[in-house]
Structures are given as C-alpha cells and as structure tokens.
Coordinates of C-alpha atoms in Angstrom, one line a residue:
Chain A
M1 CA -34.7 63.2 109.6
C2 CA -36.2 66.5 109.2
A3 CA -39.3 65.2 110.9
G4 CA -37.1 64.3 113.9
V5 CA -35.8 67.9 114.1
A6 CA -39.2 69.3 113.7
K7 CA -40.4 67.2 116.6
R8 CA -37.7 68.4 118.8
F9 CA -38.3 72.1 118.1
G10 CA -42.1 71.7 117.7
V11 CA -42.1 73.1 114.2
G12 CA -43.7 71.7 111.1
A13 CA -41.5 69.1 109.3
N14 CA -41.8 70.7 105.9
R15 CA -40.7 74.0 107.2
I16 CA -37.5 72.4 108.5
R17 CA -37.1 70.7 105.2
V18 CA -37.3 73.9 103.3
L19 CA -34.8 75.4 105.8
A20 CA -32.5 72.4 105.2
I21 CA -32.6 72.8 101.5
I22 CA -31.9 76.6 101.7
A23 CA -29.0 75.8 104.1
A24 CA -27.7 73.2 101.6
L25 CA -27.6 75.9 98.9
F26 CA -25.3 78.0 101.0
L27 CA -21.9 76.6 100.1
G28 CA -23.0 73.1 101.1
F29 CA -22.7 74.1 104.7
G30 CA -26.2 72.9 105.3
V31 CA -25.4 69.5 103.9
A32 CA -22.6 69.0 106.1
V33 CA -24.7 70.1 109.1
Y34 CA -27.4 67.7 108.0
M35 CA -25.0 64.8 107.8
A36 CA -23.4 65.6 111.2
Y37 CA -26.8 65.7 112.7
W38 CA -27.7 62.3 111.0
I39 CA -24.5 60.8 112.4
L40 CA -24.9 62.1 116.0
V41 CA -28.6 61.8 116.7
I42 CA -30.1 58.6 117.8
R43 CA -32.8 57.3 115.4
Q44 CA -36.1 56.7 117.0
G45 CA -36.2 53.1 118.1
D46 CA -32.4 52.6 118.0
E47 CA -30.3 52.5 121.1
K48 CA -27.1 54.0 119.6
S49 CA -26.4 56.8 117.2
I50 CA -24.7 56.0 114.0
L51 CA -21.5 57.5 115.2
S52 CA -21.3 55.5 118.3
R53 CA -22.1 52.4 116.4
T54 CA -19.4 53.2 113.8
G55 CA -17.0 54.1 116.5
S56 CA -17.5 50.8 118.3
D57 CA -16.6 48.8 115.3
K58 CA -12.9 48.5 114.6
R59 CA -13.3 47.8 110.9
E60 CA -15.7 50.7 110.4
K61 CA -13.2 52.9 112.0
E62 CA -10.5 51.8 109.7
I63 CA -12.7 52.3 106.6
L64 CA -13.6 55.7 107.8
S65 CA -10.0 56.9 108.5
V66 CA -8.8 55.5 105.2
G67 CA -11.6 57.2 103.3
T68 CA -10.9 60.5 105.1
I69 CA -7.2 60.5 104.5
T70 CA -7.7 59.6 100.8
V71 CA -10.2 62.4 100.2
F72 CA -8.1 65.0 101.9
S73 CA -4.9 63.9 100.1
I74 CA -6.8 64.1 96.7
L75 CA -8.0 67.6 97.7
L76 CA -4.5 68.7 98.7
A77 CA -3.0 67.3 95.4
L78 CA -5.6 69.1 93.4
Q79 CA -4.9 72.4 95.3
I80 CA -1.2 72.0 94.8
L81 CA -1.5 71.4 91.2
G82 CA -3.8 74.4 90.9
I83 CA -6.4 72.6 88.9
N84 CA -9.2 74.0 90.8
K85 CA -9.7 76.6 93.6
F86 CA -11.4 75.0 96.6
G87 CA -13.5 77.2 98.5
L88 CA -15.6 76.6 101.6
A89 CA -18.2 74.9 99.3
T90 CA -15.9 72.1 98.3
L91 CA -14.8 71.5 101.8
F92 CA -18.4 71.2 103.1
L93 CA -19.4 69.0 100.2
T94 CA -16.5 66.8 100.9
L95 CA -17.4 66.6 104.6
S96 CA -21.0 65.7 103.6
A97 CA -19.7 63.0 101.4
L98 CA -17.7 61.6 104.3
G99 CA -20.7 61.8 106.4
A100 CA -22.7 59.9 103.9
L101 CA -20.1 57.2 103.9
V102 CA -20.3 56.9 107.7
V103 CA -24.1 56.9 107.5
W104 CA -24.0 54.1 105.0
R105 CA -21.5 51.9 106.9
G106 CA -22.9 52.5 110.2
A107 CA -26.6 52.4 109.6
S108 CA -28.6 49.9 111.5
P109 CA -30.3 47.1 109.4
A110 CA -33.6 48.9 109.6
E111 CA -32.0 52.1 108.4
Q112 CA -30.3 50.3 105.6
V113 CA -33.6 49.0 104.3
H114 CA -34.9 52.5 104.6
L115 CA -31.9 53.9 102.7
R116 CA -32.2 51.4 100.0
K117 CA -35.8 52.2 99.5
M118 CA -34.9 55.8 99.3
T119 CA -32.2 55.5 96.7
N120 CA -34.5 53.4 94.7
T121 CA -37.3 56.0 94.7
V122 CA -34.9 58.7 93.5
A123 CA -35.5 59.0 89.8
T124 CA -31.8 59.3 89.0
M125 CA -31.0 56.0 90.8
G126 CA -34.1 54.2 89.7
S127 CA -33.2 50.5 89.4
S128 CA -35.6 50.1 86.4
T129 CA -32.6 49.0 84.4
G130 CA -31.9 46.4 87.0
E131 CA -28.2 47.5 87.4
G132 CA -26.5 46.8 90.7
W133 CA -25.7 49.3 93.5
R134 CA -22.1 49.5 92.2
G135 CA -23.4 50.6 88.8
V136 CA -25.5 53.3 90.3
A137 CA -22.6 54.5 92.4
L138 CA -20.2 54.5 89.5
R139 CA -22.7 56.3 87.3
T140 CA -23.4 58.9 89.9
V141 CA -19.7 59.6 90.6
V142 CA -19.0 60.0 86.9
S143 CA -21.9 62.2 86.2
V144 CA -21.2 64.3 89.2
V145 CA -17.6 64.7 88.1
F146 CA -18.8 65.8 84.6
I147 CA -21.3 68.2 86.1
L148 CA -18.7 69.8 88.5
V149 CA -16.2 70.1 85.7
G150 CA -18.8 71.7 83.5
L151 CA -19.9 74.1 86.2
S152 CA -16.4 75.2 87.1
N153 CA -15.5 75.8 83.5
L154 CA -18.6 77.8 82.9
S155 CA -18.1 79.9 86.1
R156 CA -14.5 80.5 85.1
V157 CA -15.5 81.6 81.6
S158 CA -17.9 84.1 83.0
R159 CA -15.0 85.9 84.6
V160 CA -12.5 85.5 81.7
R161 CA -14.0 86.7 78.5
G162 CA -13.4 85.3 75.1
E163 CA -12.7 81.8 76.1
A164 CA -15.2 80.0 73.8
S165 CA -13.6 76.7 74.1
G166 CA -14.2 76.7 77.7
V167 CA -17.9 77.4 77.2
V168 CA -18.1 74.4 74.8
I169 CA -16.2 72.0 77.1
G170 CA -18.1 73.2 80.1
A171 CA -21.5 72.9 78.5
T172 CA -20.6 69.5 77.0
A173 CA -19.4 68.2 80.3
L174 CA -22.4 69.5 82.0
V175 CA -24.8 68.0 79.5
L176 CA -23.0 64.7 79.5
G177 CA -23.1 64.6 83.3
L178 CA -26.9 65.2 83.3
V179 CA -27.4 62.7 80.5
I180 CA -25.5 59.9 82.5
L181 CA -27.3 60.8 85.7
F182 CA -30.8 60.8 84.2
A183 CA -30.3 58.1 81.5
P184 CA -31.8 55.2 83.4
W185 CA -34.9 57.1 84.3
W186 CA -35.3 58.3 80.8
I187 CA -34.7 54.8 79.3
G188 CA -37.2 53.4 81.8
T189 CA -39.8 56.0 80.7
V190 CA -39.3 55.3 77.1
R191 CA -39.5 51.5 77.7
G192 CA -42.7 51.9 79.7
L193 CA -44.2 54.0 76.8
S194 CA -43.4 51.3 74.2
K195 CA -44.6 48.6 76.4
E196 CA -47.8 50.4 76.8
R197 CA -48.2 51.0 73.1
R198 CA -47.6 47.3 72.5
A199 CA -50.3 46.4 75.0
R200 CA -52.6 48.8 73.2
V201 CA -52.0 47.2 69.9
R202 CA -52.5 43.7 71.3
A203 CA -55.8 44.8 72.9
Q204 CA -56.8 46.2 69.6
E205 CA -56.1 43.0 67.8
R206 CA -58.0 41.1 70.5
A207 CA -61.0 43.3 69.9
D208 CA -60.8 42.8 66.2
M209 CA -60.7 39.1 66.6
A210 CA -63.6 39.1 69.0
A211 CA -65.7 41.3 66.6
H212 CA -64.8 38.8 63.8
V213 CA -65.8 35.8 65.8
H214 CA -69.0 37.5 66.8
D215 CA -69.9 38.7 63.3
S216 CA -69.1 35.6 61.4
V217 CA -68.9 32.4 63.6
L218 CA -71.5 33.1 66.2
Q219 CA -74.0 34.5 63.6
T220 CA -73.5 31.4 61.4
L221 CA -73.9 29.1 64.4
S222 CA -77.2 30.6 65.3
L223 CA -78.3 30.4 61.6
I224 CA -77.3 26.8 61.6
Q225 CA -79.3 26.0 64.7
R226 CA -82.3 27.6 63.2
A227 CA -81.9 25.6 60.0
A228 CA -80.9 22.4 61.7
D229 CA -83.6 20.3 59.9
N230 CA -82.5 21.5 56.4
P231 CA -79.3 19.8 55.6
I232 CA -78.8 21.7 52.3
E233 CA -79.0 25.0 54.0
V234 CA -76.7 23.9 56.8
A235 CA -74.1 22.7 54.3
R236 CA -74.4 26.0 52.5
L237 CA -73.8 28.0 55.7
V238 CA -71.0 25.8 56.8
R239 CA -69.2 26.3 53.5
M240 CA -69.7 30.0 53.5
Q241 CA -68.3 30.2 57.0
E242 CA -65.4 28.0 56.2
R243 CA -64.5 30.1 53.2
D244 CA -64.7 33.2 55.2
L245 CA -62.6 31.9 58.0
R246 CA -60.0 30.5 55.6
S247 CA -59.6 33.7 53.7
W248 CA -59.3 35.5 57.0
L249 CA -56.6 33.2 58.2
V250 CA -54.6 33.6 55.0
D251 CA -55.0 37.4 54.9
P252 CA -56.1 38.8 58.3
E253 CA -56.0 42.3 56.8
S254 CA -58.9 41.5 54.6
F255 CA -61.3 41.3 57.5
G256 CA -63.9 44.0 57.5
V257 CA -62.7 45.4 54.1
T258 CA -65.4 45.2 51.5
S259 CA -63.5 43.7 48.7
D260 CA -63.2 45.5 45.3
P261 CA -64.5 43.6 42.3
P262 CA -61.8 41.3 41.3
T263 CA -59.4 42.4 38.5
T264 CA -57.8 39.0 37.8
L265 CA -59.0 35.7 36.4
A266 CA -58.3 33.9 39.7
G267 CA -60.2 36.5 41.7
S268 CA -63.3 36.1 39.4
A269 CA -63.1 32.3 39.5
F270 CA -63.2 32.3 43.2
E271 CA -66.1 34.6 43.1
I272 CA -67.9 32.1 40.8
E273 CA -67.1 29.4 43.2
H274 CA -68.7 31.4 46.0
E275 CA -71.7 32.3 44.1
V276 CA -72.5 28.8 42.8
E277 CA -71.8 27.2 46.2
D278 CA -74.1 29.7 47.9
C279 CA -77.0 29.6 45.4
Y280 CA -77.0 26.0 44.4
A281 CA -75.9 24.1 47.5
I282 CA -73.1 22.2 45.7
A283 CA -69.5 22.1 46.7
V284 CA -67.2 23.7 44.0
E285 CA -63.6 22.9 44.0
V286 CA -61.5 25.4 42.0
V287 CA -57.9 24.8 41.0
I288 CA -56.1 27.5 39.0
V289 CA -52.7 27.4 37.5
G290 CA -51.4 30.8 36.5
D291 CA -53.4 34.0 36.5
C292 CA -54.0 36.9 34.1
K293 CA -55.7 40.2 34.0
L294 CA -59.4 40.3 33.0
N295 CA -60.5 41.5 29.5
A296 CA -63.7 40.9 27.5
A297 CA -62.5 37.5 26.2
V298 CA -61.5 36.2 29.6
L299 CA -64.8 37.4 31.0
A300 CA -66.6 35.5 28.3
L301 CA -64.7 32.4 29.2
L302 CA -65.5 32.8 32.8
G303 CA -69.2 33.5 32.0
A304 CA -69.3 30.3 29.9
G305 CA -67.6 28.3 32.8
R306 CA -70.0 29.7 35.3
E307 CA -72.9 28.6 33.1
A308 CA -71.4 25.1 33.0
A309 CA -70.9 24.9 36.7
I310 CA -74.5 26.2 37.3
N311 CA -75.8 23.5 34.8
A312 CA -73.8 20.9 36.8
A313 CA -75.3 22.2 40.0
K314 CA -78.8 22.1 38.7
W315 CA -78.9 18.8 36.7
S316 CA -76.1 16.6 37.6
E317 CA -77.2 15.6 41.2
A318 CA -73.5 15.3 42.0
P319 CA -72.3 16.5 45.4
S320 CA -69.5 18.5 44.0
V321 CA -68.2 20.1 40.7
S322 CA -64.5 20.6 39.9
I323 CA -63.3 23.7 38.0
Y324 CA -59.8 23.7 36.7
I325 CA -58.3 26.6 34.8
E326 CA -54.8 26.9 33.4
V327 CA -53.3 30.0 32.0
E328 CA -50.6 29.3 29.4
R329 CA -48.9 31.8 27.1
E330 CA -51.0 30.9 24.1
R331 CA -54.3 29.9 25.6
I332 CA -56.5 29.7 28.6
S333 CA -58.2 26.3 29.3
M334 CA -61.1 25.8 31.6
F335 CA -62.6 22.4 32.7
V336 CA -65.8 22.1 34.6
R337 CA -66.4 18.6 35.6
D338 CA -69.0 16.7 37.7
L339 CA -69.4 13.0 38.4
G340 CA -73.2 13.2 38.2
R341 CA -75.7 11.4 36.1
G342 CA -74.6 12.8 32.7
F343 CA -76.6 13.1 29.6
D344 CA -76.5 12.3 26.0
P345 CA -75.4 15.6 24.2
A346 CA -77.0 14.5 21.0
E347 CA -80.4 14.5 22.6
V348 CA -80.2 18.0 23.8
S349 CA -82.1 20.2 21.3
S350 CA -79.9 22.8 19.9
D351 CA -82.3 25.6 20.8
R352 CA -81.6 25.1 24.5
Q353 CA -80.3 28.5 25.5
G354 CA -78.0 27.3 28.3
I355 CA -75.6 25.2 26.3
S356 CA -75.7 26.6 22.9
G357 CA -76.1 30.3 23.6
S358 CA -74.3 30.7 27.0
I359 CA -71.5 28.3 26.4
V360 CA -70.8 27.3 22.8
E361 CA -71.6 30.5 21.0
R362 CA -70.2 32.8 23.6
M363 CA -66.8 31.0 23.3
A364 CA -67.0 31.1 19.5
R365 CA -67.6 34.9 19.5
H366 CA -64.2 35.4 21.2
G367 CA -62.4 32.9 19.0
G368 CA -62.4 30.1 21.4
H369 CA -64.4 26.8 21.5
A370 CA -66.2 24.6 23.9
T371 CA -66.4 20.8 24.0
I372 CA -68.9 19.0 26.0
R373 CA -68.3 15.4 26.9
S374 CA -71.0 13.6 28.7
M375 CA -72.4 10.1 29.0
P376 CA -75.5 9.0 30.9
G377 CA -74.4 7.8 34.2
A378 CA -70.7 8.8 33.8
G379 CA -70.7 12.6 34.6
T380 CA -70.1 15.6 32.4
E381 CA -67.0 17.6 31.5
V382 CA -67.2 20.9 29.7
E383 CA -63.9 22.0 28.1
L384 CA -63.4 25.6 27.3
V385 CA -60.4 26.9 25.4
L386 CA -59.6 30.5 24.7
P387 CA -56.6 31.2 22.4
L388 CA -54.6 34.2 23.6
K389 CA -52.7 34.9 20.4
S390 CA -55.3 37.5 19.2
T391 CA -55.4 39.4 22.5
A392 CA -51.7 39.3 23.3
P393 CA -50.0 42.6 23.0
Chain B
M1 CA -59.6 -9.7 52.2
S2 CA -59.1 -10.7 55.8
D3 CA -56.0 -12.7 55.3
I4 CA -54.3 -9.8 53.5
A5 CA -52.4 -7.8 56.1
L6 CA -54.1 -4.5 56.5
P7 CA -51.9 -1.4 56.5
R8 CA -50.9 -0.3 60.0
V9 CA -51.9 3.2 60.4
F10 CA -51.0 5.8 63.1
L11 CA -53.1 9.0 63.5
V12 CA -51.7 12.3 64.7
D13 CA -54.1 15.2 65.2
D14 CA -54.5 17.6 68.1
H15 CA -58.3 17.7 67.8
A16 CA -60.1 14.8 69.4
L17 CA -63.2 15.4 67.3
I18 CA -61.2 15.1 64.1
R19 CA -59.5 11.9 65.3
S20 CA -62.8 10.2 66.1
G21 CA -64.2 11.3 62.8
I22 CA -61.3 9.8 60.9
R23 CA -61.4 6.7 63.1
T24 CA -65.1 6.2 62.2
E25 CA -64.3 6.6 58.5
L26 CA -61.4 4.2 58.5
G27 CA -63.5 1.6 60.3
T28 CA -62.1 -1.9 60.0
Q29 CA -60.4 -1.4 56.6
V30 CA -57.1 -0.4 58.2
D31 CA -55.3 -1.5 61.3
L32 CA -55.2 1.6 63.5
V33 CA -52.2 1.0 65.8
G34 CA -52.2 4.3 67.8
E35 CA -53.1 7.9 68.1
A36 CA -51.3 11.0 69.4
D37 CA -52.4 14.5 69.9
E38 CA -49.0 16.2 70.4
V39 CA -45.7 16.3 68.7
E40 CA -43.4 14.7 71.3
A41 CA -45.8 11.8 72.1
A42 CA -46.4 11.3 68.4
I43 CA -42.6 11.0 67.6
E44 CA -42.1 8.6 70.5
M45 CA -45.0 6.3 69.7
I46 CA -44.4 6.3 65.9
I47 CA -40.8 5.2 66.4
E48 CA -41.9 2.5 68.9
R49 CA -44.7 1.1 66.8
S50 CA -43.3 1.8 63.4
P51 CA -46.6 1.9 61.4
D52 CA -46.8 1.6 57.6
V53 CA -48.6 5.0 57.2
V54 CA -49.0 8.0 59.5
L55 CA -51.9 10.3 59.0
L56 CA -50.4 13.6 59.9
D57 CA -52.2 16.8 60.8
V58 CA -50.3 19.8 59.4
H59 CA -51.3 22.4 61.9
M60 CA -50.5 21.6 65.5
P61 CA -48.8 23.4 68.4
D62 CA -45.1 22.9 68.8
G63 CA -44.0 22.8 65.3
G64 CA -46.9 21.0 63.7
G65 CA -46.8 18.0 61.4
R66 CA -43.5 19.0 60.1
A67 CA -41.8 18.6 63.5
V68 CA -43.3 15.1 63.7
L69 CA -42.1 14.2 60.2
E70 CA -38.7 15.4 60.9
G71 CA -38.4 13.8 64.2
V72 CA -39.4 10.4 62.9
I73 CA -37.9 10.2 59.4
T74 CA -34.2 10.3 60.5
K75 CA -34.7 7.3 62.7
Q76 CA -37.4 5.4 60.9
P77 CA -37.1 6.2 57.2
T78 CA -39.5 3.5 56.2
V79 CA -42.5 5.2 57.9
K80 CA -44.6 7.0 55.2
F81 CA -46.6 10.1 55.9
L82 CA -49.8 11.3 54.4
A83 CA -50.5 14.9 55.4
L84 CA -54.0 15.8 56.3
S85 CA -55.1 19.4 56.7
V86 CA -58.0 21.8 56.4
S87 CA -55.6 24.3 55.1
D88 CA -55.2 24.7 51.4
A89 CA -52.3 27.3 51.7
A90 CA -49.7 26.4 49.3
E91 CA -46.8 27.0 51.5
D92 CA -48.0 24.5 54.2
V93 CA -48.5 21.9 51.6
I94 CA -45.3 22.3 49.8
A95 CA -43.2 22.6 53.0
L96 CA -44.6 19.2 54.2
I97 CA -44.1 17.4 50.9
R98 CA -40.5 18.8 50.7
A99 CA -39.9 17.6 54.2
G100 CA -40.8 14.0 53.1
A101 CA -44.5 13.5 53.1
R102 CA -45.7 11.2 50.3
G103 CA -49.1 12.8 49.9
Y104 CA -51.5 15.5 50.9
V105 CA -55.3 15.3 51.2
T106 CA -57.7 17.8 52.7
K107 CA -59.7 16.8 55.8
N108 CA -63.0 17.0 53.8
I109 CA -61.9 14.0 51.8
E110 CA -64.6 11.2 51.6
G111 CA -64.0 8.1 53.6
P112 CA -63.4 5.7 50.7
E113 CA -61.0 8.1 49.0
L114 CA -59.0 8.4 52.2
I115 CA -58.8 4.6 52.6
E116 CA -57.7 4.4 48.9
A117 CA -55.0 7.0 49.6
I118 CA -53.7 5.2 52.6
Y119 CA -53.4 1.9 50.6
R120 CA -51.7 3.7 47.8
I121 CA -49.2 5.3 50.2
A122 CA -48.7 2.0 52.0
A123 CA -47.7 0.5 48.6
G124 CA -45.1 3.1 48.1
D125 CA -46.9 5.4 45.8
A126 CA -47.7 9.1 46.0
V127 CA -51.1 10.7 46.6
F128 CA -51.9 14.0 45.0
S129 CA -55.2 15.8 45.5
S130 CA -56.4 18.0 42.7
R131 CA -55.4 21.0 44.6
L132 CA -51.9 19.7 45.2
A133 CA -51.6 18.9 41.5
G134 CA -52.6 22.5 40.7
F135 CA -49.9 23.8 43.1
V136 CA -47.3 21.6 41.5
L137 CA -48.3 22.6 37.9
D138 CA -48.2 26.3 39.0
A139 CA -44.7 25.9 40.6
F140 CA -43.3 24.0 37.5
A141 CA -45.3 25.7 34.8
S142 CA -43.8 29.1 34.7
Q143 CA -41.2 28.5 32.0
N144 CA -44.0 29.1 29.5
G145 CA -46.0 31.9 31.0
E146 CA -43.3 34.0 32.8
A147 CA -40.1 32.8 31.1
E148 CA -38.4 36.2 31.6
L149 CA -38.9 36.0 35.4
T150 CA -37.7 32.4 35.8
P151 CA -34.0 31.7 36.0
P152 CA -33.0 28.7 33.8
P153 CA -33.4 25.4 35.7
F154 CA -30.3 24.1 37.5
D155 CA -30.9 20.5 36.7
P156 CA -33.3 19.8 33.8
E157 CA -33.8 16.3 35.0
L158 CA -35.3 17.5 38.3
D159 CA -36.5 21.0 37.6
Q160 CA -38.8 20.2 34.7
L161 CA -41.8 18.0 34.3
T162 CA -42.1 15.7 31.3
V163 CA -45.0 16.2 28.9
R164 CA -46.6 13.0 30.2
E165 CA -46.2 14.0 33.9
R166 CA -47.8 17.3 33.1
E167 CA -50.7 15.5 31.4
V168 CA -51.3 13.3 34.4
L169 CA -51.1 16.2 36.8
R170 CA -53.5 18.1 34.7
L171 CA -56.0 15.3 34.8
I172 CA -55.7 15.0 38.6
A173 CA -56.2 18.8 38.9
R174 CA -59.3 18.4 36.8
G175 CA -60.7 15.9 39.3
Y176 CA -60.0 12.6 37.6
A177 CA -59.3 9.5 39.6
Y178 CA -56.2 7.4 38.8
K179 CA -58.3 4.8 37.0
E180 CA -60.0 7.5 34.8
I181 CA -56.6 9.0 34.0
A182 CA -55.3 5.6 32.9
T183 CA -58.3 5.2 30.6
E184 CA -58.1 8.8 29.3
L185 CA -54.4 8.4 28.5
S186 CA -54.6 4.8 27.4
I187 CA -52.0 3.8 30.0
S188 CA -52.1 1.4 33.0
I189 CA -52.9 2.6 36.6
K190 CA -49.4 1.5 37.5
T191 CA -48.0 3.9 34.9
V192 CA -50.1 6.7 36.3
E193 CA -48.8 5.9 39.7
S194 CA -45.2 6.0 38.6
H195 CA -45.7 9.3 36.9
V196 CA -47.0 10.7 40.2
S197 CA -44.2 9.2 42.1
A198 CA -41.7 10.8 39.8
V199 CA -43.3 14.1 40.2
L200 CA -43.2 13.7 44.0
R201 CA -39.5 13.0 43.7
K202 CA -38.9 16.1 41.7
L203 CA -40.9 18.1 44.1
Q204 CA -38.8 16.9 47.0
L205 CA -35.4 17.1 45.4
S206 CA -35.6 20.0 43.0
N207 CA -33.9 23.2 44.0
R208 CA -36.2 24.9 41.6
H209 CA -36.2 28.5 42.6
Q210 CA -40.0 28.6 42.6
L211 CA -40.5 25.7 45.0
T212 CA -38.6 27.3 47.8
K213 CA -39.4 30.9 47.2
W214 CA -43.0 30.4 45.9
A215 CA -43.9 28.2 48.8
T216 CA -43.3 31.1 51.2
E217 CA -44.4 33.9 49.1
R218 CA -47.3 32.7 47.1
R219 CA -50.7 33.0 48.7
L220 CA -53.5 31.3 47.1
L221 CA -57.0 31.1 48.6

C-alpha cells in the first residue's frame, strides 16, 4: 500500500510508511485516510478498485450499510448515555474500522490471500494455537475493548485526582486486554521452548545410548572376533557383555557410573558371580531370596561361598554352578552346587587349605557350619549355614 | 516313541535367529505346527491351529507375550503357554505367570531341558526354573523376615506356601531337577509335580499384596 503511494510520488516506501504511522497517531485521522486510500485506489494488476467492486455487489452494499448504521447507532447511544466522550479520534477510528470491513468484504481473491498471510504474520493474531478466524476476531475485539476502557479510565483519572479505584480498574482492564491480545503468541513461544527442550533431552539420550553401544557392544564384538578360535574366552566375553547390557536395561541410570562397593548381601553375591564367571570361564547362576546388610559374619559366609564356587569352577568340569542364598530371620543359608565329576570327601586330606581353612573353619569361627556333599560322578553341593541369633540386634 | 503323539508346539518370537535356534534344538522331538513373529498373527494362528504348547517370547512389540496370551486364553483356554525370555526381571516373569502362563524358562536353557519342559507343560504340569522358584520364595517368604511390613494374608489357603511346597521350591532354586528333588525328599516325581502345580495356582490366584506390588516395584538383577 505504502509502496504504491511511494511509487506515485516518487519517494521511498519506508518514508511514506513512517509518515503514515505518524498520521495514524494523530487522532486516528491517518488510519482513516489510509483506509480510504485503500478502498479507492486500484491495486496493481486488478481492474477495479475495492470500492467499485463493493459497490457493484448488492449483497456487499447491504452488509456495508447495515454495518455503518449499527456502528453509528452504538456511538450515538453511548454519547447519549454519557458513558464516554467521543472526540475526533473515535470518529476516525470508527471510520477506519468500517473501511477495514469494506476492504475485507470487497477484496479480490488475490488480495484476500495477501490479507490472510498478513494477519497470520502479525504476532497477536498468530495462528500457532490453530484457532479459527472467528476466534482471532473475537479475541481481538475483546482485548481492544479492554484496552480502550483501561486507557479511558486512566486518562480520566489523570484529570480527576484521588480516584484510586479508577486507576486499579483501568490498569487491570489494560493489562487484561494486553494479555488476551498477546496470549497466543506467548503460549506459542513457551510451547516452542518446551518442545525444543524435549528435543534436546532426546538428543542427549540418543547420544548416551550411542556411547554405550560403542563402549560396550562394539568393543566386545571386536574382542570376540579376535578371540574367535578360543571358545572359552568367547563365552566369557559374551557373558560379560550380556550381564552389562542386562543391568543397563534394568537400570539405565547405572550406565557410566562406577559402582560403589556393595553394601548388601545380594550386591556382594552378584559380584562373586561376576568375578567367578570372568576368571574361571564357568556360568554362575545366582538365586537370592531376601537380602541383608553386610557384616563380618555375612562377609565370612560369602567368602566361604566364593571359595566353594571357585573350587567348582576349577575341579568339577561342569559347565555351570548354581548359588542359592536364602536370608531368613534366624539364619542365612547358602548352597553352592555343581553337576560335575564330584569327589569323595573322605579322600581329601584334611590339610587341604581350600576346603578346611577357607570354608569349614571360616564358617565355624562365626558360629556357622559347612556341609559338603559329594559323590564321584554325581556333582558336589556345599551347604553353608550362618545362624543370625547372635548378630541380631 | 514314534507312535506316541508328539506334543504340538507353536513358537512365537520376533527374532528369526532365536526361532531358528529353538527349531534346531527341538528337532524332531516335538511337532512344530507353526511360528509367528508378531502379536496379531500369533493370536490368529494359535486359535486356528490350537497347539498343545505355545513357546512364548516375553518381549515383543505391540504388547509382548502377554498380549498374545490374553488374546488366546479367553477363546482357547486349553492352550498352554511356556514363557521364554532372556529377561530375568521379576516383574516380567510374575506378570506373565499371573496372566496364565504355566511356566517360565530363560532362553539359554539347554535343548534337552527345554524339551522336557515342553512335555511337562503338555502334560498339564508347571515348569519353574531355579530363578522363578527364587522369585516365588521371595514373594511368599516375607512373613518371616519382614513380618512387620507385611499385612496379614487375606486367604491363608492361597497366600501362604506349605512347608513341603517351600522345600520343593528351595530345591528347585538350588538347581535340582525334579527327579533329584523326588530322591532328596523321598517322594515320587508326580508328587513333586503336584506341589509345583499347587504353587503355580497360588501364584496365579493369590491377591497377596507382594505379588502385585512386588512385581512392579522389585528390581532384581
């Protein structure tokens, strides 16, 4: 629009725009002129001006006249009731509003597309919330009313002193109007921010996952390739990786955190499982019922059980060893069992450090006992029992 | 052997590699009547072919093994399910058992053990791995260890294990086969099986506070 004027007078478009805004500030006179100009001047590429198009359409004429009559009667009514004093500004603003109506109704299809695009780019009318045109219009009208009421109240108060309630009402109405007008834009911004934050979190998670896959899975795979002709080593690596992934699945937080030494029986038992599996290439299956805190006696029990598991790994030739621990109120029982070749306990000389020192005597020192059951060809089971009465509080 | 009807087995797993591995292990000792790699197809085919035993992967897209089980069991209550999983997470296991599976084994089970488990399920018994036995003991055990935390059982018949059942579960948890348990306790294998089935029933029917709460809260490695 301004560009069109600029072309006609041979002046820069921006200069005309500035002029138009300044004119608009003067009592709305400029706005009215702007609208009149818009209505009367033929747009580049169109044959008729908006006014002539509107004038040639009967229905548009009706709408226009009804709109004009309505607006003026409302103005008159308000004037009579003395609710507000209408100066020139109101008159011009009203005229501009009417002009806008004419423009809207009479705009050519190309112009309507242009208008729609314009209204969408205006922040206050931004359709980010997806509301329809009616919603935008309603909101705008409501907020403009609030703003006008607020402004008029405030301006009155500045003349009549001591009217605090007017200030409050005016300010509230003003703020309310502004809030309603700008709400969609603001909500859109906030929504955009949180969306962006979510995307960032997701990207972070993906990066963690990638790091984990690289550190553990890919490394292990390359180790396995290198050790392909050593089945024991491959089995060990696979078990290690499996354990790692499984604990990560159960507790993703644990990734990358160097674990503290375990403070419970179950934690230590799983550590024994890992250690024996890694060092002796045997599958260890641990089943635990209940749990308790570690103390000297419990550590002794676990130490004895570990020794039994290592013995099984070293001598039994079984592919796996089962460890079962049950914590009850009055005792902890631990069973270490393999289905390997077994031995005759009577034939083991009593000075063998492994069984007597590390298992039997260690249990006895803490008030427990160990029973070893084994038969050649039928596997071995070590039963360790630790009474809890003495250590219970 | 050949004139005895082989159990008709259906295999549900979304990984082709696992399916072919299991197929190889089962060999000719069962009658494999079909395979499926997704929930919808599995439900449809199982209902159509009505196998004796379904080997069911716990973790699958679209609701997993549990969706298959629930989709089938209302229409074909005679089909029995054996859950098969790499996961040892207690909540998965307990959830599937409570939904109606008659047993649970991990995927690293040896071929002969898996076949034995299938025959046992087909015969109407339950199959507990040592880990599942441990979970069950843990869920039912707390009246000794944490009595103060446990509300009194609603239904003593269902909410508690008998001494014998506990003994059997303990031996399973220690890695004993049913035959070894029978010898150890001087009872018949049939008796061992009936104890395990009784435990399964309690596991499925009990409202025991632990079983519902524990299954979601407890996280064992």
